[in-house]
């Protein structure tokens, strides 16, 4: 049982790589994870925001509030490519 | 990041200190967007903006010289590129 990986350790391993963030609401983000804190507030780079309307918004760098985050998918490329594959 | 050191502005507090004074986009959970100069932020993500413009559904609605946004409403703060 020595080799259990804690959830936040998993996120720590994702720093520097692409991540897919799914919010409690209909919004989703993909971007490169630059860092995060204990609340899972995250700094993301080269971000695409996926709206429930299907609108994609590009942002260079954002600080995402962890309060409304539901799920993180390491290496996830977002809802669009997922749907088209 | 190559030498294992955290990149400047990598963690949330570093990012915030880096973008103080810069033009930012703040999106609320309601979808309303505020653009302005970031005057200050605190640990609750309470935000003070200057020269603020308010956008609802992408359409400019109002302008404020100074605005305070309570942190619980904030979805993200983006550095305007």
XYZ file of C-alpha atoms in Angstrom:
166
model
C 0.000 0.000 0.000
C 3.037 2.233 -0.111
C 2.496 3.173 -3.754
C -0.844 4.947 -3.533
C -0.883 8.131 -5.614
C -2.925 10.915 -4.062
C -5.319 12.818 -6.353
C -3.362 16.060 -6.143
C -0.128 14.201 -6.904
C -1.732 13.095 -10.136
C -2.478 16.727 -10.997
C 1.059 17.680 -10.033
C 2.343 15.197 -12.612
C 0.283 17.042 -15.233
C 2.161 20.338 -14.802
C 3.622 21.306 -18.148
C 1.262 19.121 -20.159
C -2.163 19.560 -21.706
C -5.197 19.112 -19.496
C -8.958 19.139 -20.017
C -11.004 20.878 -17.344
C -14.745 20.274 -17.044
C -16.659 22.749 -14.904
C -19.790 22.111 -12.825
C -21.648 24.163 -15.411
C -21.559 23.565 -19.187
C -18.182 25.229 -19.679
C -15.024 23.257 -20.461
C -11.404 24.309 -20.924
C -8.315 22.787 -22.463
C -4.851 24.182 -21.927
C -1.328 23.599 -20.691
C -1.235 23.381 -16.897
C 1.392 25.757 -15.515
C 0.520 25.403 -11.853
C -2.181 25.014 -9.232
C -2.741 25.488 -5.502
C -4.493 23.627 -2.668
C -7.922 24.822 -3.860
C -7.107 23.533 -7.356
C -7.151 27.076 -8.696
C -5.161 26.585 -11.879
C -2.943 28.655 -14.153
C -3.470 27.524 -17.748
C -1.707 28.576 -20.943
C -2.851 28.490 -24.589
C -6.408 27.940 -23.427
C -9.511 27.133 -25.414
C -12.809 27.743 -23.644
C -15.735 25.636 -24.858
C -19.090 27.262 -24.285
C -22.431 25.471 -24.133
C -23.355 27.408 -27.277
C -20.479 25.727 -29.126
C -18.409 28.907 -29.096
C -14.664 28.424 -28.713
C -12.734 31.277 -27.124
C -8.923 31.359 -27.135
C -7.003 32.814 -24.202
C -3.235 33.037 -23.778
C -3.049 32.632 -20.000
C -5.757 32.372 -17.362
C -6.144 31.832 -13.647
C -9.119 29.493 -13.335
C -11.060 29.536 -10.065
C -11.077 26.020 -8.590
C -14.440 26.525 -6.908
C -16.531 25.450 -9.887
C -14.240 22.765 -11.284
C -15.818 19.314 -11.584
C -13.288 17.097 -13.347
C -9.754 17.174 -14.744
C -8.680 14.886 -17.569
C -4.895 14.615 -18.042
C -3.893 14.854 -21.682
C -7.504 15.380 -22.669
C -7.859 17.260 -25.918
C -11.324 18.650 -25.213
C -14.872 17.976 -26.324
C -14.446 18.842 -30.011
C -11.710 16.417 -30.981
C -13.238 13.823 -28.711
C -16.520 14.036 -30.569
C -14.934 13.983 -34.014
C -12.735 10.957 -33.314
C 10.986 24.291 -16.166
C 13.966 22.437 -17.612
C 15.930 22.554 -14.381
C 12.945 21.552 -12.305
C 12.429 25.071 -10.958
C 8.897 26.429 -11.094
C 8.398 28.786 -13.991
C 7.765 32.480 -13.235
C 4.022 32.992 -12.859
C 3.424 29.255 -12.785
C 1.452 28.937 -9.573
C -1.689 31.024 -8.982
C -0.133 33.605 -6.651
C 2.855 34.068 -8.949
C 0.574 34.558 -11.925
C -1.458 37.169 -10.053
C 1.544 39.205 -8.982
C 2.777 39.090 -12.569
C -0.430 40.510 -14.088
C -1.082 43.317 -11.565
C -1.444 46.551 -13.531
C -1.982 44.734 -16.815
C -5.175 44.696 -18.906
C -7.217 41.621 -17.989
C -10.458 39.866 -18.843
C -12.510 38.641 -15.895
C -15.314 36.181 -16.580
C -17.974 35.556 -13.965
C -19.930 32.345 -13.490
C -22.955 34.166 -14.913
C -21.079 34.603 -18.196
C -20.715 38.364 -17.847
C -17.252 39.604 -18.837
C -15.362 42.560 -17.377
C -12.336 44.019 -19.125
C -10.072 46.468 -17.372
C -6.762 47.184 -15.729
C -6.135 44.886 -12.803
C -5.499 47.052 -9.782
C -5.380 44.327 -7.142
C -6.534 40.840 -6.182
C -6.636 39.013 -2.859
C -6.805 35.413 -1.719
C -10.589 35.279 -2.223
C -10.119 36.418 -5.840
C -11.860 39.666 -4.928
C -10.767 41.974 -7.721
C -10.346 45.720 -8.112
C -10.446 46.889 -11.733
C -9.854 50.295 -13.307
C -11.239 51.550 -16.634
C -13.723 48.693 -16.541
C -15.988 47.706 -19.424
C -18.885 45.289 -18.940
C -19.873 42.829 -21.689
C -23.086 40.802 -21.628
C -23.320 38.166 -24.376
C -20.327 39.826 -26.030
C -22.110 43.197 -26.251
C -20.735 46.166 -24.318
C -23.263 47.336 -21.749
C -21.598 49.726 -19.330
C -18.313 51.293 -18.315
C -17.021 51.961 -14.816
C -14.001 53.968 -13.749
C -13.401 51.774 -10.744
C -15.028 48.451 -9.957
C -14.838 45.875 -7.205
C -15.795 42.301 -8.042
C -16.537 39.911 -5.207
C -14.365 36.821 -5.626
C -17.026 34.135 -5.309
C -18.467 35.178 -8.685
C -15.209 34.870 -10.594
C -14.753 31.966 -13.017
C -11.390 33.080 -14.368
C -8.965 35.965 -14.769
C -7.221 36.074 -18.140
C -4.223 38.198 -19.050
C -5.224 40.053 -22.196
C -2.747 39.201 -24.958
